[in-house]
CSV table of N, CA and C in Angstrom, one decimal:
chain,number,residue,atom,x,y,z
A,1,UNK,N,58.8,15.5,16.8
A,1,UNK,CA,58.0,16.3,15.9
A,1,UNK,C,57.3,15.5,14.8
A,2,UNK,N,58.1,14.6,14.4
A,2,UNK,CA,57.7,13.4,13.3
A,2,UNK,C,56.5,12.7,14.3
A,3,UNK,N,57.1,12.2,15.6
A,3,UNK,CA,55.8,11.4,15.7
A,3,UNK,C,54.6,12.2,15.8
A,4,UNK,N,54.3,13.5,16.5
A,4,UNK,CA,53.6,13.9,16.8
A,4,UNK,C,52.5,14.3,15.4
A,5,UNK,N,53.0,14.6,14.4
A,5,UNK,CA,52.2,14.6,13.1
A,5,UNK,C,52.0,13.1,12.9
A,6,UNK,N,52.3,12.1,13.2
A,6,UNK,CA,51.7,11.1,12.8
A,6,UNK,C,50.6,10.6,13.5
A,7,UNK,N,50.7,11.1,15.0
A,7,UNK,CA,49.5,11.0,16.0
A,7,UNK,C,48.0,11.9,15.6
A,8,UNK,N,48.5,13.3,15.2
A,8,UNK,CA,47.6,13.6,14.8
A,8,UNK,C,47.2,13.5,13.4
A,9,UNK,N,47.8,13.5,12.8
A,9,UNK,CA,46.9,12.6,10.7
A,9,UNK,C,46.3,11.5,11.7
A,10,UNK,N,46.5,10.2,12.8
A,10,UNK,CA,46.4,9.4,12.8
A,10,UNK,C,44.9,9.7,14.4
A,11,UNK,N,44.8,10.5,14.5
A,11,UNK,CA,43.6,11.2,15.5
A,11,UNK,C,42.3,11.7,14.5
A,12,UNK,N,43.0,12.2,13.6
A,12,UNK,CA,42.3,13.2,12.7
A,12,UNK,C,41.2,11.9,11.9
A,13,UNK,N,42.4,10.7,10.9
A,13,UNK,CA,41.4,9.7,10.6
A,13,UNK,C,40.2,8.6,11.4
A,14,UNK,N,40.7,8.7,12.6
A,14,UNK,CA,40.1,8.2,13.7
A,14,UNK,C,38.7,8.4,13.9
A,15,UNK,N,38.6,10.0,14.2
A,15,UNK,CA,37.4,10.8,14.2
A,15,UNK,C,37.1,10.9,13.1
A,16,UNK,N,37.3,10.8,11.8
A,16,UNK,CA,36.8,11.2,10.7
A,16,UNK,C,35.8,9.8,11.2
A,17,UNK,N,36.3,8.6,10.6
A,17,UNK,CA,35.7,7.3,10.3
A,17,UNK,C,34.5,7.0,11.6
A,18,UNK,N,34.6,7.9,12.8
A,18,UNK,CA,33.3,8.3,13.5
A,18,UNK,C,32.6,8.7,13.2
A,19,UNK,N,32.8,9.8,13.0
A,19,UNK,CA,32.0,10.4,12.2
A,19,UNK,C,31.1,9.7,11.2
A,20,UNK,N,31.6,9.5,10.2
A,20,UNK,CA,31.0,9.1,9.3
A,20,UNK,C,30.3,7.6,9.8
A,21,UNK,N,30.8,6.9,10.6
A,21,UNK,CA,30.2,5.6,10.9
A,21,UNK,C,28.8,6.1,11.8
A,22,UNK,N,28.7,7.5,12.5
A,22,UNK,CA,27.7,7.8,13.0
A,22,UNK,C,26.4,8.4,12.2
A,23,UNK,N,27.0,8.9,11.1
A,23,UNK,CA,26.3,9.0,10.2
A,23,UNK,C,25.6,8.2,9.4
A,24,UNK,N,26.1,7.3,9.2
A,24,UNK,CA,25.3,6.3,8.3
A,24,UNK,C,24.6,5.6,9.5
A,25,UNK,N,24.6,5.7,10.7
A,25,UNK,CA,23.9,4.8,11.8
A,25,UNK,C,22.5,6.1,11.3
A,26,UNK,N,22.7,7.1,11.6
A,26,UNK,CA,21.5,8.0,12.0
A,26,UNK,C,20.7,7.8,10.4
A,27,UNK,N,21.4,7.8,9.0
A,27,UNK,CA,20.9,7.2,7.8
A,27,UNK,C,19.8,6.1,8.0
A,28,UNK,N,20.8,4.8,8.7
A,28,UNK,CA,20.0,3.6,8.2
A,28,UNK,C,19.0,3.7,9.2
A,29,UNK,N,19.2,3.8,11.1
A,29,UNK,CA,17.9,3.9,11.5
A,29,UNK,C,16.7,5.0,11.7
A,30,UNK,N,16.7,6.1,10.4
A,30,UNK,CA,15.8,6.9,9.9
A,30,UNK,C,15.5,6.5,8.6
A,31,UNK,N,15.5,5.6,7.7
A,31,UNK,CA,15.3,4.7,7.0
A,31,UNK,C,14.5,3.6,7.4
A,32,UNK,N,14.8,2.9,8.7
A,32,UNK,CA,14.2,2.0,9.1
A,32,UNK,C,12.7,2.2,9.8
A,33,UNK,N,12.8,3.5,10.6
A,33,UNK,CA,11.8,3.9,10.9
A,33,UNK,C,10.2,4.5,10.0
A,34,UNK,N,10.9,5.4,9.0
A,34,UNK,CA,10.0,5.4,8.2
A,34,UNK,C,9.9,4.2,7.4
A,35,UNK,N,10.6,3.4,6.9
A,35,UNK,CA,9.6,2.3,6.1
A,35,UNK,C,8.6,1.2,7.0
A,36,UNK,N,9.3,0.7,8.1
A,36,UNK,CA,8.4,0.5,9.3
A,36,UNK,C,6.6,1.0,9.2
A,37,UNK,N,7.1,2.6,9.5
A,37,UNK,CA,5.6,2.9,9.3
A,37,UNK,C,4.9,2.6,8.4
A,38,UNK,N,5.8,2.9,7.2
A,38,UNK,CA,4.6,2.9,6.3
A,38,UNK,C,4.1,1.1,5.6
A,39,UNK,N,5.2,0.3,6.3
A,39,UNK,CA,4.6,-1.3,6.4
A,39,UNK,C,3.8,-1.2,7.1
A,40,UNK,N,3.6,-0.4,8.5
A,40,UNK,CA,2.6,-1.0,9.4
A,40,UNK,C,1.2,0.2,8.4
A,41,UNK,N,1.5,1.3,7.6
A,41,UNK,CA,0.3,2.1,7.4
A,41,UNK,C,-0.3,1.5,6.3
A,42,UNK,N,0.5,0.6,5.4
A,42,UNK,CA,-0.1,-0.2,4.0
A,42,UNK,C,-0.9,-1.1,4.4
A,43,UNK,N,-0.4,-1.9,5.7
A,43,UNK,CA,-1.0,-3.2,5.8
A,43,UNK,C,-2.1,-3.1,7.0
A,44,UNK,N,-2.2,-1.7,6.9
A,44,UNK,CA,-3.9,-1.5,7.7
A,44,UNK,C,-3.8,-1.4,9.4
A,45,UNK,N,-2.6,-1.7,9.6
A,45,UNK,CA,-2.4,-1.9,11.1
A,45,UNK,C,-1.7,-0.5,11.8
A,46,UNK,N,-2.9,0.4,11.8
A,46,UNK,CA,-3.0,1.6,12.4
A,46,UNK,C,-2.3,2.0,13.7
A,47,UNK,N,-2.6,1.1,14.9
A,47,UNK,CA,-2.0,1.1,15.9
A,47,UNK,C,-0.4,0.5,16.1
A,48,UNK,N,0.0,-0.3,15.4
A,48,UNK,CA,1.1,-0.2,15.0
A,48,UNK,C,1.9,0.8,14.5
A,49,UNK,N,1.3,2.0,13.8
A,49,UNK,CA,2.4,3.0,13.5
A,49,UNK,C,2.4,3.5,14.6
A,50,UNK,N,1.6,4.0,15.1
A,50,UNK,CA,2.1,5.1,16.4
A,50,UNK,C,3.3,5.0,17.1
A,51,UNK,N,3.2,3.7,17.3
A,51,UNK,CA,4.9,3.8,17.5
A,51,UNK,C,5.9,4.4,17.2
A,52,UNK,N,6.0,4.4,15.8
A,52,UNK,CA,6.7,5.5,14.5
A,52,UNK,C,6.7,7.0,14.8
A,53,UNK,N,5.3,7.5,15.6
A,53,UNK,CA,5.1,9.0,15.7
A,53,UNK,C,5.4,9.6,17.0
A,54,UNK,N,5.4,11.3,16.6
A,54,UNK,CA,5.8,11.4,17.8
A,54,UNK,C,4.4,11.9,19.0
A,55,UNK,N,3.6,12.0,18.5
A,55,UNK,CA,2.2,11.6,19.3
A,55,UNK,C,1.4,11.2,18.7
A,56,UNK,N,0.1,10.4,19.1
A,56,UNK,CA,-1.3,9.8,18.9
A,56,UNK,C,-1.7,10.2,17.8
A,57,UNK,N,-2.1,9.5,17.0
A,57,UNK,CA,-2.8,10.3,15.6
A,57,UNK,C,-3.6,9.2,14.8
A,58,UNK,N,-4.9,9.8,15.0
A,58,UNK,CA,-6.4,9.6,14.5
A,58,UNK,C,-6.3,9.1,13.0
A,59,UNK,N,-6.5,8.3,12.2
A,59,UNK,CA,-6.4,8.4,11.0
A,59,UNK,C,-7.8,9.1,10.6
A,60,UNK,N,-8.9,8.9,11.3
A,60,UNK,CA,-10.2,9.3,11.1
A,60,UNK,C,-10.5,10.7,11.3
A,61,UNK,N,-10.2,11.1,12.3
A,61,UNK,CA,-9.9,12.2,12.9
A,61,UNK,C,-9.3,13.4,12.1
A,62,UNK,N,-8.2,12.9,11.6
A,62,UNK,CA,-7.6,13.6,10.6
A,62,UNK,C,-7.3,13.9,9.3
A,63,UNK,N,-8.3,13.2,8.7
A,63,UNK,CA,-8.4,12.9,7.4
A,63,UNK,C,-9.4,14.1,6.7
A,64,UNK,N,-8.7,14.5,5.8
A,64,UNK,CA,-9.5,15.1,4.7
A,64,UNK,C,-10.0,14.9,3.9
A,65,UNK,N,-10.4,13.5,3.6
A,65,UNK,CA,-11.5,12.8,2.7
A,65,UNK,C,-12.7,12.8,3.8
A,66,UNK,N,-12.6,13.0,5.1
A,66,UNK,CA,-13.8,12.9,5.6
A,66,UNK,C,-14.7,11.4,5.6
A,67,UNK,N,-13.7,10.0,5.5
A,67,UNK,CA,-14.2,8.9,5.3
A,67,UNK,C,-14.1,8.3,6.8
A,68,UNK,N,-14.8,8.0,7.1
A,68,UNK,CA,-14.9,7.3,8.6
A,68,UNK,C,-15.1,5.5,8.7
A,69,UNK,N,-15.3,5.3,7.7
A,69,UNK,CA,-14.7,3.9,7.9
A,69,UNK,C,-13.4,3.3,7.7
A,70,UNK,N,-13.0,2.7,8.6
A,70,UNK,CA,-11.9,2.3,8.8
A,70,UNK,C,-11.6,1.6,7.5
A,71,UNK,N,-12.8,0.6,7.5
A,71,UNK,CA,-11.9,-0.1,6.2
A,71,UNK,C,-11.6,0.3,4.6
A,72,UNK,N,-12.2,1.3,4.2
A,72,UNK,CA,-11.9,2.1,3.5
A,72,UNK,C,-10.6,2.7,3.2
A,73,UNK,N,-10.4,3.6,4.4
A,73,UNK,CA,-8.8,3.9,4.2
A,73,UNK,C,-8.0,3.0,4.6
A,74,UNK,N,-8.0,1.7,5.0
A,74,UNK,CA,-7.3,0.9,4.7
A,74,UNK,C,-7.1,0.3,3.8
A,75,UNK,N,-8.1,0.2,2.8
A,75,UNK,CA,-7.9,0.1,1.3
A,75,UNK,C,-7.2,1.2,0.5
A,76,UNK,N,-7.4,2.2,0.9
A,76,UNK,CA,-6.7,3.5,0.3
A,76,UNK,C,-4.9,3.5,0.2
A,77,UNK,N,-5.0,3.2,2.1
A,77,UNK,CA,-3.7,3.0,2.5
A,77,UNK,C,-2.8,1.8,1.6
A,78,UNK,N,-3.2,0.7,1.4
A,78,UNK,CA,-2.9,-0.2,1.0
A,78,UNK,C,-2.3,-0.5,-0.6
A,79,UNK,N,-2.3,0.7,-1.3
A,79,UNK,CA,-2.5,1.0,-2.4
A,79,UNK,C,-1.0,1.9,-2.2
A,80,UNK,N,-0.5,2.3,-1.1
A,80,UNK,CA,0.4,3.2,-1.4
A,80,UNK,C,2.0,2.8,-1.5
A,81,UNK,N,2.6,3.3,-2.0
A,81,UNK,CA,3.8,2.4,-2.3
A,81,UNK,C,5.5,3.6,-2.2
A,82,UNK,N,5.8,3.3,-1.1
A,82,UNK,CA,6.9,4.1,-0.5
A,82,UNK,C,8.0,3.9,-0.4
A,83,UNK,N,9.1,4.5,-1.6
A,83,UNK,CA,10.3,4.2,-1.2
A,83,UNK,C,11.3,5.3,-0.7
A,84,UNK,N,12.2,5.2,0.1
A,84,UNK,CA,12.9,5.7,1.0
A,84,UNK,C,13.9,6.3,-0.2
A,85,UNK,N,14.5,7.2,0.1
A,85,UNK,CA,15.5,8.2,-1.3
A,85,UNK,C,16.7,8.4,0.1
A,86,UNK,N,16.4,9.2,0.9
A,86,UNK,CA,17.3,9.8,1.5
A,86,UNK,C,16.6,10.8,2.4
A,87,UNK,N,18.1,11.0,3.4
A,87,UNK,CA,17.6,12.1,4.9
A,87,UNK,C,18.8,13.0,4.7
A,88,UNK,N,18.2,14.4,5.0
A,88,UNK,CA,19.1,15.1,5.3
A,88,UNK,C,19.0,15.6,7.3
A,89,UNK,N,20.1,15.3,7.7
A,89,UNK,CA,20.1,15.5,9.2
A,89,UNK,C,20.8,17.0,9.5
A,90,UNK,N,20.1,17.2,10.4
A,90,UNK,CA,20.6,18.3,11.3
A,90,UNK,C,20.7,18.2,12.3
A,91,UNK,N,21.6,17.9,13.4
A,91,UNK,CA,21.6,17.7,14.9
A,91,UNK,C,20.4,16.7,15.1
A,92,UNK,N,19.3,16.9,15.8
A,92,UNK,CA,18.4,15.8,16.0
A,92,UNK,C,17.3,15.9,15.5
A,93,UNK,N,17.7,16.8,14.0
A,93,UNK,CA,16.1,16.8,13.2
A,93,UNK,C,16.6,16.2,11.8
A,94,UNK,N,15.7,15.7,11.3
A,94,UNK,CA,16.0,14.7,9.8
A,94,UNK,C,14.7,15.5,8.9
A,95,UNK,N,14.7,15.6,7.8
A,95,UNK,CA,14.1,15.4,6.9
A,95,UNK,C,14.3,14.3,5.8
A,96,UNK,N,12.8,13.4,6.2
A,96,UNK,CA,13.5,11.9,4.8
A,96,UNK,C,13.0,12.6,3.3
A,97,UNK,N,13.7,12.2,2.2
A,97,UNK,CA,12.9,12.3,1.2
A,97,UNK,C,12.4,11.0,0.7
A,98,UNK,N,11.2,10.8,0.2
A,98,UNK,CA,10.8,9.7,-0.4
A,98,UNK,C,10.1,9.7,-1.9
A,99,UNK,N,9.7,8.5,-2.2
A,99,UNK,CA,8.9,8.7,-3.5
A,99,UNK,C,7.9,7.6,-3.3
A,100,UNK,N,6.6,8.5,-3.1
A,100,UNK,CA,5.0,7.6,-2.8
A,100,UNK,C,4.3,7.8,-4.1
A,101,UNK,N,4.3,6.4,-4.4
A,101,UNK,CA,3.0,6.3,-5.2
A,101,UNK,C,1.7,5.9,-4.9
A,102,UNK,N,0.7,6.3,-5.3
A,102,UNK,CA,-0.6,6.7,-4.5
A,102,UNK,C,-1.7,6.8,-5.6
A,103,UNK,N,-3.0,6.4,-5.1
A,103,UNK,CA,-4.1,6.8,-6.0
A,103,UNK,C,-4.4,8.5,-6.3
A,104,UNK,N,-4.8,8.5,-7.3
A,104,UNK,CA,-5.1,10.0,-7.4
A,104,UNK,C,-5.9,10.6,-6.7
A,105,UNK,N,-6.3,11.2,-5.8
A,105,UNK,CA,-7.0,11.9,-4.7
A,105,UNK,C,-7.5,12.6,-5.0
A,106,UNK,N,-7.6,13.5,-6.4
A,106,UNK,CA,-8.4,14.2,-7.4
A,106,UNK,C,-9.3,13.5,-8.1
A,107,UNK,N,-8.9,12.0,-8.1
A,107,UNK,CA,-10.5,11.5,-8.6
A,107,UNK,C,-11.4,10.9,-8.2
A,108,UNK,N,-10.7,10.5,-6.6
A,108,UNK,CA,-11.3,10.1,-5.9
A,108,UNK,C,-12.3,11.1,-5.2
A,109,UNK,N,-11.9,12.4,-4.8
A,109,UNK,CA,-13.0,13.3,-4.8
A,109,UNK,C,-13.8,13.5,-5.3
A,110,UNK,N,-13.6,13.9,-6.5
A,110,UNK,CA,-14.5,14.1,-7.8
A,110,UNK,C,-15.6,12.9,-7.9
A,111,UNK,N,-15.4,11.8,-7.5
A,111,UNK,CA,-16.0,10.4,-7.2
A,111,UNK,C,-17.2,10.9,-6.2
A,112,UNK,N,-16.3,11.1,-5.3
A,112,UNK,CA,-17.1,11.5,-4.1
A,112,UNK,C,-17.9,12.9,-3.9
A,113,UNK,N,-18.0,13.6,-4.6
A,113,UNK,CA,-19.4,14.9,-4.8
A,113,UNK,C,-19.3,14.6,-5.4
A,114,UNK,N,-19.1,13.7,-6.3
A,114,UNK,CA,-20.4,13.6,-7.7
A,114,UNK,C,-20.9,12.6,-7.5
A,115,UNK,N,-21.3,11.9,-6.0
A,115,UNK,CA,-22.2,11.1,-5.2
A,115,UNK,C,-23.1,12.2,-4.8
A,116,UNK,N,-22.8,13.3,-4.4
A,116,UNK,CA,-23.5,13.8,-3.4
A,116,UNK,C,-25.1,14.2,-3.9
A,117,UNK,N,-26.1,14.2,-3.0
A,117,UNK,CA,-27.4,14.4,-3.6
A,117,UNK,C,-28.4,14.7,-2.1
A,118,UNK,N,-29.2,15.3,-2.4
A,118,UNK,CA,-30.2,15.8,-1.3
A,118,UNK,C,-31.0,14.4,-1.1
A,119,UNK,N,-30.8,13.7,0.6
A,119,UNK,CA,-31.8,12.3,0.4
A,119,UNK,C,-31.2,11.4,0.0
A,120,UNK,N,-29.4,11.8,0.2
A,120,UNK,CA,-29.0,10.4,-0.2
A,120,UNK,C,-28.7,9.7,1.2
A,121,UNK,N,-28.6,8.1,0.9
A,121,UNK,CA,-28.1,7.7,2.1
A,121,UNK,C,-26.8,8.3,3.0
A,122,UNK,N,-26.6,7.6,4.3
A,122,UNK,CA,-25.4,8.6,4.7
A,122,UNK,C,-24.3,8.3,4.6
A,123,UNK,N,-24.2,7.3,3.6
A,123,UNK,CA,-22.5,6.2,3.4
A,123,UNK,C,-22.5,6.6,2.1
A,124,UNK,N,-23.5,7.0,1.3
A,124,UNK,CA,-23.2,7.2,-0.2
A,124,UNK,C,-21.8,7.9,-0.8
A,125,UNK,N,-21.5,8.8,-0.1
A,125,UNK,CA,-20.2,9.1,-0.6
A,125,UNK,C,-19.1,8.8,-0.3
A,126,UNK,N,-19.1,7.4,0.7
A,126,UNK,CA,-17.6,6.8,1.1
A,126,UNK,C,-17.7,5.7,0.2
A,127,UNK,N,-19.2,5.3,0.3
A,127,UNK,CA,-19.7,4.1,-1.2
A,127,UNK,C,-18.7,4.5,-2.2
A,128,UNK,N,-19.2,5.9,-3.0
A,128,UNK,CA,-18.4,6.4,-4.5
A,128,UNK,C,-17.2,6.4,-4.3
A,129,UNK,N,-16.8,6.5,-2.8
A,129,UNK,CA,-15.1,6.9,-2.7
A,129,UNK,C,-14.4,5.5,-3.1
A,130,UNK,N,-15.2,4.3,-2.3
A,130,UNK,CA,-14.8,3.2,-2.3
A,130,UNK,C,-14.8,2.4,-3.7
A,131,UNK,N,-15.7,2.7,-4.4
A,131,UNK,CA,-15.7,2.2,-5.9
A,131,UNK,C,-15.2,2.8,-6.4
A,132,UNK,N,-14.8,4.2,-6.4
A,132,UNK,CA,-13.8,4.7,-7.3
A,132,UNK,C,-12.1,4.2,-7.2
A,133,UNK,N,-12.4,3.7,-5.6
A,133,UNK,CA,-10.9,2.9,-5.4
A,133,UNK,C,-10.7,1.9,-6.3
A,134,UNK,N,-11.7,0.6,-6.2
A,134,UNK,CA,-11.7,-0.3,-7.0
A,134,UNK,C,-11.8,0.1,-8.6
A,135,UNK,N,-11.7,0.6,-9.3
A,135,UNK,CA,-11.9,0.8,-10.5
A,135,UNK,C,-11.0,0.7,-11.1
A,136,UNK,N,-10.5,0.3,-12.0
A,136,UNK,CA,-9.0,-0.6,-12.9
A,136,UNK,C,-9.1,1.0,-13.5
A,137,UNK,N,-9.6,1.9,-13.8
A,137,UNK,CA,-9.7,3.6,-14.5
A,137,UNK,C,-8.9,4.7,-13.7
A,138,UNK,N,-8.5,3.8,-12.5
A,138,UNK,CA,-8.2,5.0,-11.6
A,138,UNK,C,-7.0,5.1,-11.5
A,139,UNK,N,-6.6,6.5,-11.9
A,139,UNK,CA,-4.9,6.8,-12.2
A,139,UNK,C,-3.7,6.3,-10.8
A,140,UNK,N,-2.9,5.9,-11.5
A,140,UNK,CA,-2.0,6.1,-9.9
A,140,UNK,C,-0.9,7.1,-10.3
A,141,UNK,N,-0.6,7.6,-8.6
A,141,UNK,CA,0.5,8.9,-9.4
A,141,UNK,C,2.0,8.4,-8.7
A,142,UNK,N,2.8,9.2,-8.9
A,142,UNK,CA,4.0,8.6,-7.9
A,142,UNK,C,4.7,10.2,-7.8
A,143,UNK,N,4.6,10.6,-6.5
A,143,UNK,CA,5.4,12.4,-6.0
A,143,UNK,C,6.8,12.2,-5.2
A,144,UNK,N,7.1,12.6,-4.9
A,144,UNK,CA,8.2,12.9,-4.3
A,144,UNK,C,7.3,14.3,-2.8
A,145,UNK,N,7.7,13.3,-1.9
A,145,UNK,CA,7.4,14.0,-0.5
A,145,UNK,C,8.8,13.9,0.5
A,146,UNK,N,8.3,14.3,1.4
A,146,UNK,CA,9.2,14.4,2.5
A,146,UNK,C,8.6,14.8,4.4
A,147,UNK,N,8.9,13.9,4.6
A,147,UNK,CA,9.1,13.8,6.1
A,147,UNK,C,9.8,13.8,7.2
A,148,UNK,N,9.0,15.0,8.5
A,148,UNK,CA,10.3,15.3,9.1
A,148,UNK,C,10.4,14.6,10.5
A,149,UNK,N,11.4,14.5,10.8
A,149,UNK,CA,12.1,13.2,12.0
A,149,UNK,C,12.7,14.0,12.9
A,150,UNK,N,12.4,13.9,14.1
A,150,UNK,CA,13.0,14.3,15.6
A,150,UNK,C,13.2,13.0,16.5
A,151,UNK,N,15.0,13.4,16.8
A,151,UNK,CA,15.6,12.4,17.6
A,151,UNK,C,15.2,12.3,18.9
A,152,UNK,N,14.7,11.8,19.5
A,152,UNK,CA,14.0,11.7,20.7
A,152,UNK,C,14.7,10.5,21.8
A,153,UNK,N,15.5,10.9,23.0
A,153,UNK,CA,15.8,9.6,23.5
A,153,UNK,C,17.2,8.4,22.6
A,154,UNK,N,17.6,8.7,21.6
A,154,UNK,CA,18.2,8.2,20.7
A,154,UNK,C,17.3,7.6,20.0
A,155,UNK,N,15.8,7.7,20.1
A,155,UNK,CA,15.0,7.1,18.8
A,155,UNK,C,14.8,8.3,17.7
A,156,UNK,N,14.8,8.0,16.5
A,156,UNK,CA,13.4,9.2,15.3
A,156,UNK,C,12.2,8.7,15.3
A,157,UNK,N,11.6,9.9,15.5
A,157,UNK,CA,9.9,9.9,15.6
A,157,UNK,C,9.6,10.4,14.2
A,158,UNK,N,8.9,10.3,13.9
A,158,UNK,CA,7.6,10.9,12.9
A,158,UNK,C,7.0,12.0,13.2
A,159,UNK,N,7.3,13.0,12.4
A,159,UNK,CA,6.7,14.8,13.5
A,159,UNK,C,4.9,14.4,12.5
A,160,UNK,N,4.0,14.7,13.4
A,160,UNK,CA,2.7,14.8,12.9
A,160,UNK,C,2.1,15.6,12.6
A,161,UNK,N,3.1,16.5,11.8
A,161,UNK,CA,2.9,17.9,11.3
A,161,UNK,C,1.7,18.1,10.1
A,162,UNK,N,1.2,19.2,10.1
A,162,UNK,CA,0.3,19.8,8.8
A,162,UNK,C,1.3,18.9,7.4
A,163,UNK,N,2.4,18.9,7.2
A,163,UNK,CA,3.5,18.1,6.0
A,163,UNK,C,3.1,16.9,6.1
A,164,UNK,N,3.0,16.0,7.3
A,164,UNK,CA,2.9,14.5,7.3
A,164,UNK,C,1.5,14.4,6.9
A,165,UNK,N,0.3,15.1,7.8
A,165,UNK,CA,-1.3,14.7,7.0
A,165,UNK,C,-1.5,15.4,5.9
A,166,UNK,N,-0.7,16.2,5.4
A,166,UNK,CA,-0.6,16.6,3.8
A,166,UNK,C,-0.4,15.0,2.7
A,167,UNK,N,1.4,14.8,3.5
A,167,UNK,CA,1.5,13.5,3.1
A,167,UNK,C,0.7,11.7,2.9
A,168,UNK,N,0.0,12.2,3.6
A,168,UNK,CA,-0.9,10.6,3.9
A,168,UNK,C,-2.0,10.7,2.8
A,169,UNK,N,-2.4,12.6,2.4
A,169,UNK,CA,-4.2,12.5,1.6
A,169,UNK,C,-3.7,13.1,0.7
């Protein structure tokens, strides 16, 4: 009877310390994945994240600044500054929380129609967008977002939800 309670306290911490050793596995490589991305999304190297996601995704395409030069939002991108806080997991879905800091996107608009004019050239308002980047005047903010993760294959993806292109503009 003695042994048998010692087998199980002694089963019981076994599985616990699985547990938790699996946990912190699914922590660190949902951690690694999203900072990944957003090294490969700061440093302009677009085709590099995909990897990260869980399908194809246009940065051009999808953008609600409506800026189509590349090198533009790679300037934009480059400016953003992401740190990792934490995931809450559920079976094979994660939500990370992070904290991005970012140019204000409010004045970069405002930049950009208050370019706008009948007869203007047709780059003039990615022009304003782009000098309002450069401008030592231009606020930076820092929010708290979050991103959601699906275990795929034993990898986490990047879900390319309406939340994540919320996240990026």
């Amino acid at each position: 009877m003695y042994m048998k309670r010692k087998i199980s306290i002694w089963l019981g911490l076994v599985w616990a310390i699985v547990f938790l050793v699996g946990c912190g596995s699914n922590q660190k490589n949902i951690q690694t994945v999203v900072e990944s991305y957003f090294d490969s999304l700061t440093s302009g190297n677009f085709d590099d994240t995909q990897q990260y996601l869980n399908e194809k995704y246009d940065y051009t395409e999808n953008d609600y600044l409506d800026i189509n030069d590349i090198e533009i939002l790679k300037k934009y991108y480059a400016m953003f500054n992401v740190e990792y806080i934490s995931a809450e997991i559920n079976n094979d879905t994660a939500v990370a929380k992070l904290s991005i800091t970012h140019p204000d996107i409010q004045e970069l608009l405002a930049a950009k129609i208050g370019a706008f004019s009948f007869g203007m050239a047709d780059n003039a308002m990615e022009k304003a967008f782009e000098e309002k980047l450069d401008d030592s005047d231009l606020s930076i903010l820092t929010d708290d977002a979050y991103l959601t993760l699906k275990k795929k294959q034993k990898n986490w993806e990047i879900i390319t939800d309406a939340n994540f292109t919320f996240l990026l503009f």
